[in-house]
mmCIF file with all atom_site columns, C-alpha atoms in Angstrom:
data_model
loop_
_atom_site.group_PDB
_atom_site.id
_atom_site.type_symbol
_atom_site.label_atom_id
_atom_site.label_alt_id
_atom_site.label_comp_id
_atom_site.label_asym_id
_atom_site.label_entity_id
_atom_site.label_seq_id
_atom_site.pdbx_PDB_ins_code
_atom_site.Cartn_x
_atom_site.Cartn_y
_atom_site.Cartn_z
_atom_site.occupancy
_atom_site.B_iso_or_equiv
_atom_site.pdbx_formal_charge
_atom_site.auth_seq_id
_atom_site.auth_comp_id
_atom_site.auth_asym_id
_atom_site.auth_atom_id
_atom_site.pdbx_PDB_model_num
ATOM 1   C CA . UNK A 1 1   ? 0.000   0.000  0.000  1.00 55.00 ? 1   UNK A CA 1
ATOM 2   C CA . UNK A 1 2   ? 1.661   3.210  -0.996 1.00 60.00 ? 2   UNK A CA 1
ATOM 3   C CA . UNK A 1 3   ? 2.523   6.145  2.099  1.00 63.00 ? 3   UNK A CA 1
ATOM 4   C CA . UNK A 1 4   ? 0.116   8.350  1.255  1.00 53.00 ? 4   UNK A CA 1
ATOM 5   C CA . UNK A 1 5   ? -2.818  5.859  1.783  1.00 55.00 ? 5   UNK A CA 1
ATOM 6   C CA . UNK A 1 6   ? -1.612  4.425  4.757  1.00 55.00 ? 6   UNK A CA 1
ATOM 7   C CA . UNK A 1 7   ? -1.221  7.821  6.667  1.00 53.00 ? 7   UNK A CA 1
ATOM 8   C CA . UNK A 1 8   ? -4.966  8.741  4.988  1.00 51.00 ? 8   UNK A CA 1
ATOM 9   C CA . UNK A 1 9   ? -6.440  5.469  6.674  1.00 53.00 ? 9   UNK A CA 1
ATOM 10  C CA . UNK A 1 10  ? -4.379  6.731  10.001 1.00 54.00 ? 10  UNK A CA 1
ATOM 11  C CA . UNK A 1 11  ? -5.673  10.201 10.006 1.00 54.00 ? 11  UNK A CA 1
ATOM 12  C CA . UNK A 1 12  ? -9.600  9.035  9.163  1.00 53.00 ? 12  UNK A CA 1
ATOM 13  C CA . UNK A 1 13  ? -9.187  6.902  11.906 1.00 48.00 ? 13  UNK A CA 1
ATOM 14  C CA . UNK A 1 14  ? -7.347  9.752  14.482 1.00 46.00 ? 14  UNK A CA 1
ATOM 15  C CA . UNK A 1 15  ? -10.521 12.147 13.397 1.00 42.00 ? 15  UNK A CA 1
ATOM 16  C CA . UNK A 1 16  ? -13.336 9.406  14.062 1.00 39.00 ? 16  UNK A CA 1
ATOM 17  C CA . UNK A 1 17  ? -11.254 8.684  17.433 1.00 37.00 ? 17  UNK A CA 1
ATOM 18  C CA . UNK A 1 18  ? -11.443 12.005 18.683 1.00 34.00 ? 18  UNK A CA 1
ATOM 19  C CA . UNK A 1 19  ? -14.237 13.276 17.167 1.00 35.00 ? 19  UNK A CA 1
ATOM 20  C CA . UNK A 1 20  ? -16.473 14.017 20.540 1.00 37.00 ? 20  UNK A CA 1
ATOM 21  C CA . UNK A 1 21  ? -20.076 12.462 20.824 1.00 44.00 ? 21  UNK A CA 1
ATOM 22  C CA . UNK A 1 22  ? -22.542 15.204 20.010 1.00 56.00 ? 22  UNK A CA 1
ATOM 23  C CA . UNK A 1 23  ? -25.338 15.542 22.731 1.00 75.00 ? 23  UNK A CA 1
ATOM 24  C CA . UNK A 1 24  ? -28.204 14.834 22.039 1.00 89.00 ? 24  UNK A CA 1
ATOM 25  C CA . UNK A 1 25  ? -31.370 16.246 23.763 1.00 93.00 ? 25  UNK A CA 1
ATOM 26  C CA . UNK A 1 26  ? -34.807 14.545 24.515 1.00 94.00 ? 26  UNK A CA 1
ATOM 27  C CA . UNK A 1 27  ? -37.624 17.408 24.842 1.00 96.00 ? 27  UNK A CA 1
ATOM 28  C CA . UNK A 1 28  ? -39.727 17.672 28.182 1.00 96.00 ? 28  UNK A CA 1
ATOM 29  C CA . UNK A 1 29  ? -42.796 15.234 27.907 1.00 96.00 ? 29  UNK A CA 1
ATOM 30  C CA . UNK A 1 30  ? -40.814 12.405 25.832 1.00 96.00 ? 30  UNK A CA 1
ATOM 31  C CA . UNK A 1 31  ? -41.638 9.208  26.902 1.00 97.00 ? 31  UNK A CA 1
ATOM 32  C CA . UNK A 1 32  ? -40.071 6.419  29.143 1.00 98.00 ? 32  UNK A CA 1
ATOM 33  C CA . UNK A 1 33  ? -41.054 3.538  29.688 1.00 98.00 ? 33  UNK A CA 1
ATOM 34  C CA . UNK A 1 34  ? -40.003 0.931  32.319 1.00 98.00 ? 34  UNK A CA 1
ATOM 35  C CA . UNK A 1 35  ? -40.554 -2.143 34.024 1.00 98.00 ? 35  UNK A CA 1
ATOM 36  C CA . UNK A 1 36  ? -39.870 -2.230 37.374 1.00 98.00 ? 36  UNK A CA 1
ATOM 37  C CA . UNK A 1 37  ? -37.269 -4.958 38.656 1.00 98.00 ? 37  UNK A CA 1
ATOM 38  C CA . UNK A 1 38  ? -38.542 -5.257 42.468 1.00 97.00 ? 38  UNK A CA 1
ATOM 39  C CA . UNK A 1 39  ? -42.258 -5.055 43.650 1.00 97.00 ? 39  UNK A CA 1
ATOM 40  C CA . UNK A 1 40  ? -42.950 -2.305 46.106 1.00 98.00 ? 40  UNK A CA 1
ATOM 41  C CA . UNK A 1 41  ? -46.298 -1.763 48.388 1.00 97.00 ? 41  UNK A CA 1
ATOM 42  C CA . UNK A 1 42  ? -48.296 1.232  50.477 1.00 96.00 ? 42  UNK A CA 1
ATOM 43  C CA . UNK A 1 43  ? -48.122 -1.090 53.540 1.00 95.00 ? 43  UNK A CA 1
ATOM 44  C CA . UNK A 1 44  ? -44.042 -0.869 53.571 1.00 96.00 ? 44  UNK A CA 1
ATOM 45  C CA . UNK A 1 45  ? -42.726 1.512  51.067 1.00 97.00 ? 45  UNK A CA 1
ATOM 46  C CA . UNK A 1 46  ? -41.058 4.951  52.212 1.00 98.00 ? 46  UNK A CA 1
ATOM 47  C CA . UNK A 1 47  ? -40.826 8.281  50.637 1.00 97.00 ? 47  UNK A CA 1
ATOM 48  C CA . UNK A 1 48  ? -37.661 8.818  49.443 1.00 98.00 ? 48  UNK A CA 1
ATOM 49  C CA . UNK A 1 49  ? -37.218 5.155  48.598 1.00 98.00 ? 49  UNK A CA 1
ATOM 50  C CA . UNK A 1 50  ? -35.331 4.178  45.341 1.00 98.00 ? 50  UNK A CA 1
ATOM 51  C CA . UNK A 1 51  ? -36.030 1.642  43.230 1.00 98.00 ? 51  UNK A CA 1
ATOM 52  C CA . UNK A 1 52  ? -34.616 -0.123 39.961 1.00 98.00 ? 52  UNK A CA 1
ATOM 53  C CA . UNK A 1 53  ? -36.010 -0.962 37.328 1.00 98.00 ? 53  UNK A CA 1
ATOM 54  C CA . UNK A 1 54  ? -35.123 -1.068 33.078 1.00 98.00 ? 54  UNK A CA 1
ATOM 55  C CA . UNK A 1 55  ? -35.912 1.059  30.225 1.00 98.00 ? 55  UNK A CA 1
ATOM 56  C CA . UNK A 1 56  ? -38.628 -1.615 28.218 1.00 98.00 ? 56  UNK A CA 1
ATOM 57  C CA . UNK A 1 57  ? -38.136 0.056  24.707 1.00 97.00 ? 57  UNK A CA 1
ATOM 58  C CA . UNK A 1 58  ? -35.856 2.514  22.963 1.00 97.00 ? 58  UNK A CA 1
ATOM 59  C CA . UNK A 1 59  ? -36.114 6.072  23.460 1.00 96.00 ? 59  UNK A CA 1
ATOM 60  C CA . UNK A 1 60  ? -36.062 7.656  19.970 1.00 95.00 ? 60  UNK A CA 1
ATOM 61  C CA . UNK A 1 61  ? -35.761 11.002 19.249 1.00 93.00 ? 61  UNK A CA 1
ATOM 62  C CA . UNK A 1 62  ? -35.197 12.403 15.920 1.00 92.00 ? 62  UNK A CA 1
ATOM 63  C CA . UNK A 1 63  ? -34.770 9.374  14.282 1.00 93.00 ? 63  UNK A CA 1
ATOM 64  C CA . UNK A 1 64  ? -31.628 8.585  16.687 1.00 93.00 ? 64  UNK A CA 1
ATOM 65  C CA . UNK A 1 65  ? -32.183 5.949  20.006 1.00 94.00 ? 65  UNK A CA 1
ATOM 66  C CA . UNK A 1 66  ? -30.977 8.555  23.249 1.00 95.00 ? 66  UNK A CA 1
ATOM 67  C CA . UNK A 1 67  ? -31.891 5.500  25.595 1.00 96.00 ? 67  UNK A CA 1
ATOM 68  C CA . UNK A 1 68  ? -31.593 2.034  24.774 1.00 96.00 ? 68  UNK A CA 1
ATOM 69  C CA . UNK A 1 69  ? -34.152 -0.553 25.410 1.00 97.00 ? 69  UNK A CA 1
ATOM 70  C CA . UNK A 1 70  ? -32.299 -2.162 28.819 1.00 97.00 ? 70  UNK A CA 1
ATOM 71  C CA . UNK A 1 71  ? -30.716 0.520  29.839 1.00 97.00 ? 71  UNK A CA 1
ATOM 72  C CA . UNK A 1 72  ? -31.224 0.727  34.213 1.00 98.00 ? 72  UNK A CA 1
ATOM 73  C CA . UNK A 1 73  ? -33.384 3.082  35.259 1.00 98.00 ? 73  UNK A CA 1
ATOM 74  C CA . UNK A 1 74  ? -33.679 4.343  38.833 1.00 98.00 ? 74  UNK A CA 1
ATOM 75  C CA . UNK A 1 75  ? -37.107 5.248  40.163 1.00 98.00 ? 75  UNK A CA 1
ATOM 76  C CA . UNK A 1 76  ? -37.825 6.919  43.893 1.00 98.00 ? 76  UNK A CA 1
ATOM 77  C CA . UNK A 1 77  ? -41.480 6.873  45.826 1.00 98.00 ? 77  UNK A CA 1
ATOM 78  C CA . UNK A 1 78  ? -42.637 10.293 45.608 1.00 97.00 ? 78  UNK A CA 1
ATOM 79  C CA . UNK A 1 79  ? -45.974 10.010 47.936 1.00 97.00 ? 79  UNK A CA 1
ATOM 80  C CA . UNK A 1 80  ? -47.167 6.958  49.827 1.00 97.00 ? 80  UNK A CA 1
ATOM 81  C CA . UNK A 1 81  ? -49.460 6.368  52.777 1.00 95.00 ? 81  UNK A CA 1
ATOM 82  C CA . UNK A 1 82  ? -50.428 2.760  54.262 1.00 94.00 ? 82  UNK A CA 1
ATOM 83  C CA . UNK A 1 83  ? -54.178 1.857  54.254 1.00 91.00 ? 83  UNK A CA 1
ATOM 84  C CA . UNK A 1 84  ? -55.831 3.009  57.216 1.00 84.00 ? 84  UNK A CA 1
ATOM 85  C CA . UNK A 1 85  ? -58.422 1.014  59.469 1.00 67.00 ? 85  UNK A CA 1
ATOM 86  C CA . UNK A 1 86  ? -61.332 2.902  58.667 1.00 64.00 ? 86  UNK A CA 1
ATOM 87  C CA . UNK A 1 87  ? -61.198 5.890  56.436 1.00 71.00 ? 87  UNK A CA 1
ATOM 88  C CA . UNK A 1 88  ? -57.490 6.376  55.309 1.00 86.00 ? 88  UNK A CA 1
ATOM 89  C CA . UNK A 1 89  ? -57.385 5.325  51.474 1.00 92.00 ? 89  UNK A CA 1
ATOM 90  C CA . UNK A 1 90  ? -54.023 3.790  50.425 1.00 95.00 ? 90  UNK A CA 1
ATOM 91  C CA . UNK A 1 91  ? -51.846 5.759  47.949 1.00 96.00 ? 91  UNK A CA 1
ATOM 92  C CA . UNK A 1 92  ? -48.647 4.955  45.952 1.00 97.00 ? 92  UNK A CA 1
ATOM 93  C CA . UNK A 1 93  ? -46.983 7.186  43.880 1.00 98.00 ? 93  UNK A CA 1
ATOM 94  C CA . UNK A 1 94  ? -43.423 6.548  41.767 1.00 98.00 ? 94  UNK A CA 1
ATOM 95  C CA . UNK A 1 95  ? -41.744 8.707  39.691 1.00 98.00 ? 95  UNK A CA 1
ATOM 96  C CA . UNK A 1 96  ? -38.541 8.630  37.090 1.00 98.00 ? 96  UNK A CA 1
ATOM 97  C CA . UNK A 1 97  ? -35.621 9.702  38.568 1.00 97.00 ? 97  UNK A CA 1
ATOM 98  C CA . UNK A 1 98  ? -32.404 8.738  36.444 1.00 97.00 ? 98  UNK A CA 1
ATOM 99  C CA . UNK A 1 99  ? -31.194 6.602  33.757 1.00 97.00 ? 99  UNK A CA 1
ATOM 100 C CA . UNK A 1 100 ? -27.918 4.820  32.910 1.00 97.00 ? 100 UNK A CA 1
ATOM 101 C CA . UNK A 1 101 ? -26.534 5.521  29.554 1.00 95.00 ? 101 UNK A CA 1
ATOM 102 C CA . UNK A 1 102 ? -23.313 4.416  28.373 1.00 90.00 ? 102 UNK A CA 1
ATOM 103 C CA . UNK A 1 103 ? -22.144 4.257  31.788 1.00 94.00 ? 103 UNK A CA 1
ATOM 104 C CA . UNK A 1 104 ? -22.993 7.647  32.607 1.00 95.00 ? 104 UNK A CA 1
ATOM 105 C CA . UNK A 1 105 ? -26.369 8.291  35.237 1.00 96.00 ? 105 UNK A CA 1
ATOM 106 C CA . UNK A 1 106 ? -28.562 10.641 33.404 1.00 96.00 ? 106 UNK A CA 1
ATOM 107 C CA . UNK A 1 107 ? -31.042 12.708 35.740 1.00 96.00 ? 107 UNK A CA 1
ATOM 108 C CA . UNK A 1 108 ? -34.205 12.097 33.849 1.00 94.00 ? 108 UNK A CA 1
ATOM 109 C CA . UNK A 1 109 ? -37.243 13.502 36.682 1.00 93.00 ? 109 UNK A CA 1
ATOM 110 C CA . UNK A 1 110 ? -40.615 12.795 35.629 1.00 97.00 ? 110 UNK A CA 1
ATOM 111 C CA . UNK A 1 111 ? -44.509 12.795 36.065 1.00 97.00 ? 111 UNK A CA 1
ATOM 112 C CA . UNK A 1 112 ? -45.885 10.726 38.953 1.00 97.00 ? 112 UNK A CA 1
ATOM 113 C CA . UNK A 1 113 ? -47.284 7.562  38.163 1.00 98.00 ? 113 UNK A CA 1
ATOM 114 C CA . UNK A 1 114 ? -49.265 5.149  40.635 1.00 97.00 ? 114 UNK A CA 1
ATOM 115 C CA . UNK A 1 115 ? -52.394 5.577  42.086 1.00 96.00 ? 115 UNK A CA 1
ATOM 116 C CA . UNK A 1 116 ? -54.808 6.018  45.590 1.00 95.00 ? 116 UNK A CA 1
ATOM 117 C CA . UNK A 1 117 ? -57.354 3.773  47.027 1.00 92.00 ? 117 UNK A CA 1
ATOM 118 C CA . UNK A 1 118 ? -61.196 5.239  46.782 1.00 84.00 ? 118 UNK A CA 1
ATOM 119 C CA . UNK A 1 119 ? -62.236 6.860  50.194 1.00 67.00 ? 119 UNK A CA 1
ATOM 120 C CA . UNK A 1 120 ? -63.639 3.847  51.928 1.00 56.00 ? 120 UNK A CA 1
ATOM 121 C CA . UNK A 1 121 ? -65.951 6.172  54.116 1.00 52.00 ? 121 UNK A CA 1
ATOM 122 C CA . UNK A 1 122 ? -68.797 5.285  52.635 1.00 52.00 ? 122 UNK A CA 1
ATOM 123 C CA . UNK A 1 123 ? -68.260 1.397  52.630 1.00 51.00 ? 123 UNK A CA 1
ATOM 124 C CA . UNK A 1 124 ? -67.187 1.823  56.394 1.00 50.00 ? 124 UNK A CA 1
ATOM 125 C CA . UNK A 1 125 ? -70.498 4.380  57.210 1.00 49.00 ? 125 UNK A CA 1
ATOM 126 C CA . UNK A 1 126 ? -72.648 1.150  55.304 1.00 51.00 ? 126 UNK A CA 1
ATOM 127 C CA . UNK A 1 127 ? -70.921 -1.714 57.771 1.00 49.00 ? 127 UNK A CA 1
ATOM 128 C CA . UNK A 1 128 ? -71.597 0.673  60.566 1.00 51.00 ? 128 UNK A CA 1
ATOM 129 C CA . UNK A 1 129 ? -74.962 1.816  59.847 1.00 55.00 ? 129 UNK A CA 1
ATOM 130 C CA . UNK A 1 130 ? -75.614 -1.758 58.996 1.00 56.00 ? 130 UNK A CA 1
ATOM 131 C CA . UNK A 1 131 ? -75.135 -3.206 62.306 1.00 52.00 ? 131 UNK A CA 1
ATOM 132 C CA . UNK A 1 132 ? -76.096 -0.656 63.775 1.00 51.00 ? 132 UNK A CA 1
ATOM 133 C CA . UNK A 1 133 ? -79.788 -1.049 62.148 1.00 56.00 ? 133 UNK A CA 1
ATOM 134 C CA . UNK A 1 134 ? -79.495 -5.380 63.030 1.00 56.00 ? 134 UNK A CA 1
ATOM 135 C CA . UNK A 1 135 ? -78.991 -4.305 65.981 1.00 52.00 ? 135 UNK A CA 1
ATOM 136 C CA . UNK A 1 136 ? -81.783 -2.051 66.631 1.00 51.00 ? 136 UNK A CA 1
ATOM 137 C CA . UNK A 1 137 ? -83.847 -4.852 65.086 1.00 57.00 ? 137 UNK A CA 1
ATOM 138 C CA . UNK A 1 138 ? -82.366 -7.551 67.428 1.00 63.00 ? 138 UNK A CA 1
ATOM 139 C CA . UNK A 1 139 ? -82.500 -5.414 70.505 1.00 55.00 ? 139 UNK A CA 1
ATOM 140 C CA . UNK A 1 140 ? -86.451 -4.442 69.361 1.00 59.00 ? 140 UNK A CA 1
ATOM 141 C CA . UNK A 1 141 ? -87.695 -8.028 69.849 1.00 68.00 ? 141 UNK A CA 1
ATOM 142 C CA . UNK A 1 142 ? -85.558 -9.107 72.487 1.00 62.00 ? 142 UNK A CA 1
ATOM 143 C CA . UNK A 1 143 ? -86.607 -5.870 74.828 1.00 62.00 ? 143 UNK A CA 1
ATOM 144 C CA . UNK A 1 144 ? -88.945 -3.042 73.049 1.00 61.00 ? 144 UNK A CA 1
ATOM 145 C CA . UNK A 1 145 ? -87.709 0.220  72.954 1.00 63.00 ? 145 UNK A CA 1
ATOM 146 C CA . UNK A 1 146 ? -84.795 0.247  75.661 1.00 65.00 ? 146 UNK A CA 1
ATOM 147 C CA . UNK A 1 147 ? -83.279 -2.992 74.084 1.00 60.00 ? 147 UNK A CA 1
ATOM 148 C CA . UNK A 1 148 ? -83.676 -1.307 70.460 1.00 56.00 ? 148 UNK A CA 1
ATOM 149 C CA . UNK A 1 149 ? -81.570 1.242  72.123 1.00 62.00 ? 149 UNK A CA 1
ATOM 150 C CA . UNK A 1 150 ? -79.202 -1.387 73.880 1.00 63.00 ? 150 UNK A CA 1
ATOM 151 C CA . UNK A 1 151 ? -79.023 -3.071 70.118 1.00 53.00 ? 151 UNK A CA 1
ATOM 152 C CA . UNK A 1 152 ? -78.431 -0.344 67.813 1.00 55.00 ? 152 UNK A CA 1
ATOM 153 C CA . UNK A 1 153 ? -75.526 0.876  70.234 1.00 60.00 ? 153 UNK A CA 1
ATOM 154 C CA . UNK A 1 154 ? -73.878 -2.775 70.478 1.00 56.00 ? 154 UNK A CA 1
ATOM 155 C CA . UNK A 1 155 ? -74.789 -3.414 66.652 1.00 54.00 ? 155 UNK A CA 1
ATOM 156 C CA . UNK A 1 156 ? -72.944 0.274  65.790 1.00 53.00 ? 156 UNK A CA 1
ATOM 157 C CA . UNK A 1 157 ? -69.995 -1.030 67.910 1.00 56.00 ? 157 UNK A CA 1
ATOM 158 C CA . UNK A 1 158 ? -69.831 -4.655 65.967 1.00 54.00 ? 158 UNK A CA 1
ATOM 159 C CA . UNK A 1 159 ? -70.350 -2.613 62.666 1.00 51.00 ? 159 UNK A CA 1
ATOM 160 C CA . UNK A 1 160 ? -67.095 -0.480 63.436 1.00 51.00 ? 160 UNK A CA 1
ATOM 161 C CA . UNK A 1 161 ? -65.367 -3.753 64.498 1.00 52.00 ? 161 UNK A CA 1
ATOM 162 C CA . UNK A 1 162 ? -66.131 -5.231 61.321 1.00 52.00 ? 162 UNK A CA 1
ATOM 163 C CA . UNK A 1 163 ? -65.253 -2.712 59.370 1.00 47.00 ? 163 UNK A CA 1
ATOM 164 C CA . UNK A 1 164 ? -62.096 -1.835 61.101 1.00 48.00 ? 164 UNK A CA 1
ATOM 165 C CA . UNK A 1 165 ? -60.705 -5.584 61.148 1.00 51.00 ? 165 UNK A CA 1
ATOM 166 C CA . UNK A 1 166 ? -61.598 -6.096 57.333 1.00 50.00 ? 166 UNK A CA 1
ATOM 167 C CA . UNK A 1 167 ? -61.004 -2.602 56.309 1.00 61.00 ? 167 UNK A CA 1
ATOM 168 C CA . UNK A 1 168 ? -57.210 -2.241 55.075 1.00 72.00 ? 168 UNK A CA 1
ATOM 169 C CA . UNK A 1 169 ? -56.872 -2.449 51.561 1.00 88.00 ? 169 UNK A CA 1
ATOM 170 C CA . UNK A 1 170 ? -52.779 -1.233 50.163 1.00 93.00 ? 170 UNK A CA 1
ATOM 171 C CA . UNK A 1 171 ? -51.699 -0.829 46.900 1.00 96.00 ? 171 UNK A CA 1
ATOM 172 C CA . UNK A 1 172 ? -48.946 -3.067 45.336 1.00 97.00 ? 172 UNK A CA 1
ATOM 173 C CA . UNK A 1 173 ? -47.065 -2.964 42.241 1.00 97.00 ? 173 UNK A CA 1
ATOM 174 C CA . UNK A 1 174 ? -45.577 -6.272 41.835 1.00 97.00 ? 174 UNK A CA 1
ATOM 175 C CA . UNK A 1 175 ? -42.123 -6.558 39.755 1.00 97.00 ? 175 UNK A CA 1
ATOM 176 C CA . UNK A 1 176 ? -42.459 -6.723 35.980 1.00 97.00 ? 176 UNK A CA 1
ATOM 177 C CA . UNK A 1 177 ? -45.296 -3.486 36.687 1.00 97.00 ? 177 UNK A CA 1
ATOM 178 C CA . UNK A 1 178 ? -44.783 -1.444 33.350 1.00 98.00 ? 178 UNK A CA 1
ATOM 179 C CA . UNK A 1 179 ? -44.837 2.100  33.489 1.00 98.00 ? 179 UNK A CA 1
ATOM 180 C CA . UNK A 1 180 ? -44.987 4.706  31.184 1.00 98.00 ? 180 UNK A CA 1
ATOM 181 C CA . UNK A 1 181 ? -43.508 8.205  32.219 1.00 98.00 ? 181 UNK A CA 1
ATOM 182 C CA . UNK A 1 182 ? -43.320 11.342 30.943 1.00 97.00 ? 182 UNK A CA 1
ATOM 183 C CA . UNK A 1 183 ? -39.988 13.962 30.939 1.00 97.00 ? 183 UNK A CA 1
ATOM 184 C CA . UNK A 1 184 ? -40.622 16.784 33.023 1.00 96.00 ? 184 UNK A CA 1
ATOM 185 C CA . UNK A 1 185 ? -38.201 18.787 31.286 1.00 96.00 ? 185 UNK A CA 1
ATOM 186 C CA . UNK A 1 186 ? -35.410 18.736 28.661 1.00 95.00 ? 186 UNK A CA 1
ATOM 187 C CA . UNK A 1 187 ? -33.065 15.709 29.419 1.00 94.00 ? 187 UNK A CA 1
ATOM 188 C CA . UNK A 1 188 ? -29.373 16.180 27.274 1.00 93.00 ? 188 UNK A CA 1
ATOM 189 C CA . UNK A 1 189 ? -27.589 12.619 27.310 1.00 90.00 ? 189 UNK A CA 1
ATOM 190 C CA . UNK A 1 190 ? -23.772 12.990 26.470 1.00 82.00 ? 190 UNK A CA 1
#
């Protein structure tokens, strides 16, 4: 091979060497999407808690992949509360926090994704009321109008028993949960 080739081939290969990686930047609202590695629960989680999980498809933007399908992703519980024993609803909220590309940990923040338990007032006001009212009933035939009294006050008191032992109801997301996110803001990956 003659000199000038070979020291053409070197020099192409010195320039794609050192030729930096241009950023590239993924707009606010692009979305993530990721499986989560570990199942996590109202009835234990913390605030503040991180979790893993992995991108579950390529991140395109303008034609060019910013994350790759597998990359890690690390997610942290925004907002959690435990069921309560009468009236507290369950709630679970996650959110995007970073992502591992090319070995570098990319802060990536977005929406919050999870949900909250209906109010179970109503539900507990129905078990209550409800023995409450057998009670009355009960209490009626046993003993007229003072044991209707007696009855609807001991059936109230079973009713809020009832409700109370039967009444937690948490919220788990068990691993393999997919989730989609959104980007709260720009994200540049380098």
């Amino acid at each position: 091979m003659k000199k000038w080739m070979m020291a053409l081939v070197a020099m192409s290969t010195m320039t794609a060497v050192t030729t930096p990686i241009l950023a590239q930047t993924m707009p606010a609202n692009t979305s993530v999407y990721v499986t989560l590695d570990e199942s996590v629960s109202s009835r234990t989680a913390k605030a503040g808690q991180i979790l893993t999980g992995s991108v579950s498809q390529n991140v395109v933007v303008n034609g060019k992949t910013a994350i790759p399908k597998g990359s890690n992703a690390n997610l942290v519980v925004a907002s959690v509360q435990a069921s309560g024993r009468l009236s507290t609803p369950a709630k679970l909220y996650v959110r995007l926090d970073s992502v591992v590309v090319n070995g570098k940990t990319i802060s990536a923040r977005s929406n919050l994704w999870g949900q909250t338990e209906k109010s179970k007032a109503k539900r507990d006001a129905v078990g209550i009321g409800g023995g409450a009212a057998a009670g009355a009933v009960i209490g009626a035939i046993a003993g007229g109008g003072k044991g209707a009294a007696i009855g609807t006050a001991v059936g109230a008191g079973a009713g809020t028993a009832g409700t109370a032992a039967t009444g937690k109801k948490d919220i788990e997301f068990p691993a393999e949960t997919k989730i989609k996110f959104a980007t709260k803001s720009d994200v540049t990956i380098k």
